[in-house]
Amino acid sequence: EVDGSLNPQTMARCEVATRLFRQGRIHGICLTVSAERVGHLMANEMRDCLIDRAVPHNAILIDPRGGNTAGETNCCLEILEQGVGANPQLSVTMADVEIIPISTWYHIPRIWWLWLWRGKFVWRFGISWRHAHWADLKIEPLKLLNAILRPRRSAKLVCNPTT
């Protein structure tokens, strides 16, 4: 983690994405997180982790503008609504895909609400049950409340992401 590598929680999310990809349940992975660790963009580290696990490079789209979970949801929705991306193989429209968010178990209610508020009913998730940040459990109810009460204002998008 100190060197910019993925923490166990994020690594577990990549493992879930890899498993779903290998099972044919997902055909593309959109990484929208803008967070950095020691100068390393987490989306790039996640991409490298997925490629190391045999997910093809052309199945991964990176648009690291999501400054938080709500912002990541907005970013992903923009990509799908526009039907374009940096990777032509992932140029799809909302009609072409089923959205399957992948996250740690305690984030799922908030992610479900954020997608629902944006008019997309998401009923399947890739859930990581391992490596929860137990400190997050203290603030997750507040984050959920914020998403419910201020779904638009809670979203943070980064204008000029580092790539």
mmCIF file of C-alpha atoms in Angstrom:
data_model
loop_
_atom_site.group_PDB
_atom_site.id
_atom_site.type_symbol
_atom_site.label_atom_id
_atom_site.label_comp_id
_atom_site.label_asym_id
_atom_site.label_seq_id
_atom_site.Cartn_x
_atom_site.Cartn_y
_atom_site.Cartn_z
ATOM 1 C CA GLU A 1 0.000 0.000 0.000
ATOM 2 C CA VAL A 2 2.805 2.445 0.815
ATOM 3 C CA ASP A 3 4.248 1.957 -2.684
ATOM 4 C CA GLY A 4 0.938 2.742 -4.405
ATOM 5 C CA SER A 5 -0.142 -0.870 -4.798
ATOM 6 C CA LEU A 6 -3.749 -1.862 -4.189
ATOM 7 C CA ASN A 7 -4.987 -2.429 -0.674
ATOM 8 C CA PRO A 8 -6.579 -5.814 0.126
ATOM 9 C CA GLN A 9 -10.118 -4.415 -0.143
ATOM 10 C CA THR A 10 -9.565 -3.071 -3.670
ATOM 11 C CA MET A 11 -7.698 -6.244 -4.646
ATOM 12 C CA ALA A 12 -10.732 -8.274 -3.504
ATOM 13 C CA ARG A 13 -12.989 -6.131 -5.730
ATOM 14 C CA CYS A 14 -10.679 -6.839 -8.682
ATOM 15 C CA GLU A 15 -10.915 -10.565 -7.894
ATOM 16 C CA VAL A 16 -14.728 -10.368 -8.012
ATOM 17 C CA ALA A 17 -14.595 -8.502 -11.350
ATOM 18 C CA THR A 18 -12.174 -11.084 -12.753
ATOM 19 C CA ARG A 19 -14.403 -13.961 -11.647
ATOM 20 C CA LEU A 20 -17.512 -12.360 -13.209
ATOM 21 C CA PHE A 21 -15.586 -11.697 -16.430
ATOM 22 C CA ARG A 22 -14.320 -15.286 -16.660
ATOM 23 C CA GLN A 23 -17.856 -16.574 -16.027
ATOM 24 C CA GLY A 24 -19.128 -14.442 -18.904
ATOM 25 C CA ARG A 25 -21.448 -12.462 -16.617
ATOM 26 C CA ILE A 26 -19.715 -9.194 -17.539
ATOM 27 C CA HIS A 27 -18.038 -8.304 -20.823
ATOM 28 C CA GLY A 28 -16.412 -5.018 -19.927
ATOM 29 C CA ILE A 29 -15.134 -3.233 -16.854
ATOM 30 C CA CYS A 30 -15.354 0.515 -16.383
ATOM 31 C CA LEU A 31 -12.937 1.985 -13.818
ATOM 32 C CA THR A 32 -13.966 5.518 -12.818
ATOM 33 C CA VAL A 33 -12.128 6.069 -9.533
ATOM 34 C CA SER A 34 -9.868 9.139 -9.404
ATOM 35 C CA ALA A 35 -8.135 8.331 -6.110
ATOM 36 C CA GLU A 36 -4.362 8.205 -5.991
ATOM 37 C CA ARG A 37 -1.932 6.546 -3.623
ATOM 38 C CA VAL A 38 1.605 7.823 -3.473
ATOM 39 C CA GLY A 39 1.288 9.261 -6.974
ATOM 40 C CA HIS A 40 -0.264 6.096 -8.444
ATOM 41 C CA LEU A 41 -3.728 6.385 -9.964
ATOM 42 C CA MET A 42 -5.868 3.643 -8.427
ATOM 43 C CA ALA A 43 -7.732 3.052 -11.719
ATOM 44 C CA ASN A 44 -4.427 2.270 -13.448
ATOM 45 C CA GLU A 45 -3.369 -0.043 -10.628
ATOM 46 C CA MET A 46 -6.749 -1.813 -10.839
ATOM 47 C CA ARG A 47 -6.391 -2.153 -14.626
ATOM 48 C CA ASP A 48 -2.945 -3.702 -14.199
ATOM 49 C CA CYS A 49 -4.313 -6.088 -11.565
ATOM 50 C CA LEU A 50 -7.140 -7.154 -13.899
ATOM 51 C CA ILE A 51 -4.755 -7.641 -16.832
ATOM 52 C CA ASP A 52 -2.454 -9.724 -14.594
ATOM 53 C CA ARG A 53 -5.489 -11.932 -13.957
ATOM 54 C CA ALA A 54 -6.062 -12.413 -17.727
ATOM 55 C CA VAL A 55 -8.808 -9.826 -18.297
ATOM 56 C CA PRO A 56 -8.007 -8.472 -21.778
ATOM 57 C CA HIS A 57 -6.875 -4.866 -21.999
ATOM 58 C CA ASN A 58 -9.626 -4.141 -24.544
ATOM 59 C CA ALA A 59 -12.286 -5.143 -22.002
ATOM 60 C CA ILE A 60 -11.244 -2.375 -19.587
ATOM 61 C CA LEU A 61 -12.192 1.282 -19.871
ATOM 62 C CA ILE A 62 -10.613 3.893 -17.601
ATOM 63 C CA ASP A 63 -12.237 7.284 -17.065
ATOM 64 C CA PRO A 64 -10.841 8.361 -13.682
ATOM 65 C CA ARG A 65 -13.123 11.293 -12.900
ATOM 66 C CA GLY A 66 -15.109 9.855 -9.988
ATOM 67 C CA GLY A 67 -14.070 11.730 -6.867
ATOM 68 C CA ASN A 68 -16.367 9.599 -4.684
ATOM 69 C CA THR A 69 -18.938 6.829 -5.115
ATOM 70 C CA ALA A 70 -21.657 9.194 -6.365
ATOM 71 C CA GLY A 71 -19.189 10.783 -8.779
ATOM 72 C CA GLU A 72 -18.109 7.371 -10.043
ATOM 73 C CA THR A 73 -21.760 6.514 -10.661
ATOM 74 C CA ASN A 74 -22.237 9.747 -12.625
ATOM 75 C CA CYS A 75 -19.073 9.127 -14.633
ATOM 76 C CA CYS A 76 -20.123 5.584 -15.534
ATOM 77 C CA LEU A 77 -23.605 6.760 -16.463
ATOM 78 C CA GLU A 78 -22.157 9.485 -18.736
ATOM 79 C CA ILE A 79 -19.989 6.923 -20.503
ATOM 80 C CA LEU A 80 -22.945 4.617 -21.085
ATOM 81 C CA GLU A 81 -25.305 7.406 -22.142
ATOM 82 C CA GLN A 82 -22.805 8.805 -24.639
ATOM 83 C CA GLY A 83 -22.055 5.350 -25.977
ATOM 84 C CA VAL A 84 -18.441 6.281 -26.544
ATOM 85 C CA GLY A 85 -15.186 5.813 -24.800
ATOM 86 C CA ALA A 86 -11.478 5.750 -25.340
ATOM 87 C CA ASN A 87 -11.783 2.040 -26.108
ATOM 88 C CA PRO A 88 -13.959 1.304 -29.199
ATOM 89 C CA GLN A 89 -14.589 -2.263 -28.029
ATOM 90 C CA LEU A 90 -16.453 -0.866 -25.015
ATOM 91 C CA SER A 91 -18.473 1.661 -27.022
ATOM 92 C CA VAL A 92 -21.917 0.621 -25.878
ATOM 93 C CA THR A 93 -25.190 2.291 -25.059
ATOM 94 C CA MET A 94 -27.491 1.877 -22.082
ATOM 95 C CA ALA A 95 -29.682 -0.459 -24.134
ATOM 96 C CA ASP A 96 -26.712 -2.798 -24.661
ATOM 97 C CA VAL A 97 -25.694 -3.410 -21.079
ATOM 98 C CA GLU A 98 -26.817 -4.526 -17.702
ATOM 99 C CA ILE A 99 -25.068 -2.531 -15.007
ATOM 100 C CA ILE A 100 -23.439 -4.751 -12.378
ATOM 101 C CA PRO A 101 -21.636 -2.579 -9.814
ATOM 102 C CA ILE A 102 -18.820 -4.264 -7.923
ATOM 103 C CA SER A 103 -17.995 -3.181 -4.400
ATOM 104 C CA THR A 104 -17.548 -4.220 -0.810
ATOM 105 C CA TRP A 105 -20.727 -5.475 0.861
ATOM 106 C CA TYR A 106 -21.427 -2.470 3.062
ATOM 107 C CA HIS A 107 -21.355 -0.038 0.097
ATOM 108 C CA ILE A 108 -24.096 -1.872 -1.800
ATOM 109 C CA PRO A 109 -27.167 -0.082 -0.319
ATOM 110 C CA ARG A 110 -25.664 3.312 -1.160
ATOM 111 C CA ILE A 111 -24.652 2.238 -4.675
ATOM 112 C CA TRP A 112 -28.111 0.767 -5.265
ATOM 113 C CA TRP A 113 -29.698 4.062 -4.198
ATOM 114 C CA LEU A 114 -27.343 6.173 -6.333
ATOM 115 C CA TRP A 115 -28.190 4.176 -9.464
ATOM 116 C CA LEU A 116 -31.915 4.148 -8.649
ATOM 117 C CA TRP A 117 -31.918 7.913 -8.116
ATOM 118 C CA ARG A 118 -30.386 8.235 -11.584
ATOM 119 C CA GLY A 119 -33.235 6.202 -13.053
ATOM 120 C CA LYS A 120 -31.431 2.869 -13.383
ATOM 121 C CA PHE A 121 -32.749 -0.069 -11.408
ATOM 122 C CA VAL A 122 -29.754 -2.253 -10.609
ATOM 123 C CA TRP A 123 -30.634 -5.632 -9.232
ATOM 124 C CA ARG A 124 -27.389 -7.601 -9.556
ATOM 125 C CA PHE A 125 -24.101 -6.763 -7.877
ATOM 126 C CA GLY A 126 -20.616 -8.179 -7.670
ATOM 127 C CA ILE A 127 -20.095 -8.246 -3.928
ATOM 128 C CA SER A 128 -16.745 -8.520 -2.201
ATOM 129 C CA TRP A 129 -17.203 -10.010 1.239
ATOM 130 C CA ARG A 130 -13.545 -9.864 2.270
ATOM 131 C CA HIS A 131 -11.252 -7.158 3.574
ATOM 132 C CA ALA A 132 -13.800 -4.654 4.797
ATOM 133 C CA HIS A 133 -12.412 -1.452 6.232
ATOM 134 C CA TRP A 134 -14.091 -1.671 9.609
ATOM 135 C CA ALA A 135 -13.568 2.045 10.228
ATOM 136 C CA ASP A 136 -15.738 2.679 7.152
ATOM 137 C CA LEU A 137 -18.635 0.954 8.859
ATOM 138 C CA LYS A 138 -18.857 3.887 11.269
ATOM 139 C CA ILE A 139 -19.345 6.453 8.497
ATOM 140 C CA GLU A 140 -21.173 4.394 5.864
ATOM 141 C CA PRO A 141 -24.625 5.138 7.394
ATOM 142 C CA LEU A 142 -23.835 8.867 7.145
ATOM 143 C CA LYS A 143 -22.705 8.463 3.536
ATOM 144 C CA LEU A 144 -25.930 6.610 2.741
ATOM 145 C CA LEU A 145 -27.973 9.352 4.394
ATOM 146 C CA ASN A 146 -26.057 11.993 2.419
ATOM 147 C CA ALA A 147 -26.726 10.109 -0.818
ATOM 148 C CA ILE A 148 -30.435 9.889 -0.007
ATOM 149 C CA LEU A 149 -30.845 13.502 1.068
ATOM 150 C CA ARG A 150 -28.432 15.114 -1.421
ATOM 151 C CA PRO A 151 -27.958 12.689 -4.320
ATOM 152 C CA ARG A 152 -26.900 15.335 -6.827
ATOM 153 C CA ARG A 153 -24.799 17.531 -4.542
ATOM 154 C CA SER A 154 -22.979 14.580 -3.012
ATOM 155 C CA ALA A 155 -21.345 13.657 -6.347
ATOM 156 C CA LYS A 156 -17.746 14.731 -6.907
ATOM 157 C CA LEU A 157 -16.218 14.654 -10.379
ATOM 158 C CA VAL A 158 -12.596 15.493 -11.079
ATOM 159 C CA CYS A 159 -12.241 17.781 -14.101
ATOM 160 C CA ASN A 160 -8.636 17.041 -15.040
ATOM 161 C CA PRO A 161 -7.735 13.537 -13.919
ATOM 162 C CA THR A 162 -4.165 12.350 -13.874
ATOM 163 C CA THR A 163 -3.707 9.506 -16.341
#
